Amino acid sequence: MTVRTVHVMISGLVQGVGYRAWTEREANARRLSGWVRNRRGGEVEAVFTGDEADVAAMLFACHAGPRMARVSAVDVDERDSAEPGLFRVLPDA
């Protein structure tokens, strides 16, 4: 298994539509670790760590998000260090 960690900024209509809760469910279903939170600028920020294929599937899913979301961009940066532990929702930043 190849482990991959990414930092993601998701923009569009992504706050007030259940995006964080959806992300937590999707990440847990893929056995990913990391976190998700809202940003004051209106974006959702997340870090995903896990099997390379599972992270890729999560990134693909982030382009759609939950039913009410309207995603305009998903910006991805690779990270060298893994995010340990369970996936969690962090306070807004």
GROMACS .gro file of C-alpha atoms in nm:
model
   93
    1MET     CA    1   0.000   0.000   0.000
    2THR     CA    2   0.130   0.342  -0.095
    3VAL     CA    3   0.027   0.612   0.153
    4ARG     CA    4  -0.061   0.956   0.018
    5THR     CA    5  -0.137   1.278   0.205
    6VAL     CA    6  -0.297   1.581   0.042
    7HIS     CA    7  -0.406   1.926   0.157
    8VAL     CA    8  -0.724   2.039  -0.020
    9MET     CA    9  -0.906   2.372  -0.055
   10ILE     CA   10  -1.259   2.340  -0.193
   11SER     CA   11  -1.439   2.652  -0.314
   12GLY     CA   12  -1.783   2.737  -0.441
   13LEU     CA   13  -2.111   2.697  -0.252
   14VAL     CA   14  -1.959   2.462   0.006
   15GLN     CA   15  -2.062   2.611   0.342
   16GLY     CA   16  -2.411   2.577   0.485
   17VAL     CA   17  -2.479   2.269   0.271
   18GLY     CA   18  -2.345   1.990   0.496
   19TYR     CA   19  -2.008   1.965   0.321
   20ARG     CA   20  -1.806   1.901   0.639
   21ALA     CA   21  -2.037   1.625   0.763
   22TRP     CA   22  -2.046   1.471   0.416
   23THR     CA   23  -1.664   1.483   0.399
   24GLU     CA   24  -1.632   1.313   0.737
   25ARG     CA   25  -1.867   1.030   0.630
   26GLU     CA   26  -1.693   0.984   0.294
   27ALA     CA   27  -1.343   0.990   0.446
   28ASN     CA   28  -1.440   0.739   0.716
   29ALA     CA   29  -1.597   0.510   0.455
   30ARG     CA   30  -1.260   0.511   0.273
   31ARG     CA   31  -1.067   0.459   0.601
   32LEU     CA   32  -0.881   0.789   0.562
   33SER     CA   33  -0.732   0.994   0.844
   34GLY     CA   34  -0.713   1.372   0.852
   35TRP     CA   35  -0.952   1.657   0.909
   36VAL     CA   36  -1.195   1.906   0.753
   37ARG     CA   37  -1.299   2.259   0.851
   38ASN     CA   38  -1.466   2.573   0.719
   39ARG     CA   39  -1.252   2.875   0.633
   40ARG     CA   40  -1.366   3.232   0.697
   41GLY     CA   41  -1.329   3.310   0.326
   42GLY     CA   42  -1.607   3.061   0.238
   43GLU     CA   43  -1.388   2.763   0.142
   44VAL     CA   44  -1.372   2.419   0.299
   45GLU     CA   45  -1.021   2.299   0.386
   46ALA     CA   46  -0.923   1.936   0.438
   47VAL     CA   47  -0.630   1.700   0.476
   48PHE     CA   48  -0.662   1.336   0.368
   49THR     CA   49  -0.415   1.056   0.443
   50GLY     CA   50  -0.454   0.697   0.333
   51ASP     CA   51  -0.409   0.447   0.056
   52GLU     CA   52  -0.327   0.627  -0.269
   53ALA     CA   53  -0.635   0.486  -0.448
   54ASP     CA   54  -0.867   0.581  -0.161
   55VAL     CA   55  -0.731   0.937  -0.150
   56ALA     CA   56  -0.777   0.965  -0.528
   57ALA     CA   57  -1.138   0.845  -0.493
   58MET     CA   58  -1.198   1.101  -0.217
   59LEU     CA   59  -1.058   1.381  -0.430
   60PHE     CA   60  -1.285   1.278  -0.718
   61ALA     CA   61  -1.585   1.280  -0.481
   62CYS     CA   62  -1.492   1.627  -0.350
   63HIS     CA   63  -1.560   1.775  -0.694
   64ALA     CA   64  -1.930   1.693  -0.647
   65GLY     CA   65  -1.970   1.703  -0.268
   66PRO     CA   66  -2.309   1.668  -0.102
   67ARG     CA   67  -2.632   1.717  -0.294
   68MET     CA   68  -2.675   2.091  -0.221
   69ALA     CA   69  -2.310   2.189  -0.283
   70ARG     CA   70  -2.191   2.366  -0.597
   71VAL     CA   71  -1.815   2.310  -0.616
   72SER     CA   72  -1.623   2.548  -0.839
   73ALA     CA   73  -1.266   2.430  -0.761
   74VAL     CA   74  -1.071   2.167  -0.570
   75ASP     CA   75  -0.709   2.275  -0.523
   76VAL     CA   76  -0.477   1.994  -0.415
   77ASP     CA   77  -0.127   2.014  -0.267
   78GLU     CA   78   0.073   1.701  -0.190
   79ARG     CA   79   0.214   1.670   0.162
   80ASP     CA   80   0.516   1.476   0.283
   81SER     CA   81   0.390   1.404   0.635
   82ALA     CA   82   0.094   1.180   0.714
   83GLU     CA   83  -0.200   1.293   0.925
   84PRO     CA   84  -0.238   1.024   1.195
   85GLY     CA   85  -0.551   0.913   1.377
   86LEU     CA   86  -0.918   0.921   1.298
   87PHE     CA   87  -1.077   1.164   1.053
   88ARG     CA   88  -1.231   1.459   1.236
   89VAL     CA   89  -1.413   1.790   1.189
   90LEU     CA   90  -1.212   2.085   1.326
   91PRO     CA   91  -1.343   2.424   1.438
   92ASP     CA   92  -1.364   2.697   1.174
   93ALA     CA   93  -1.044   2.881   1.088
   0.00000   0.00000   0.00000
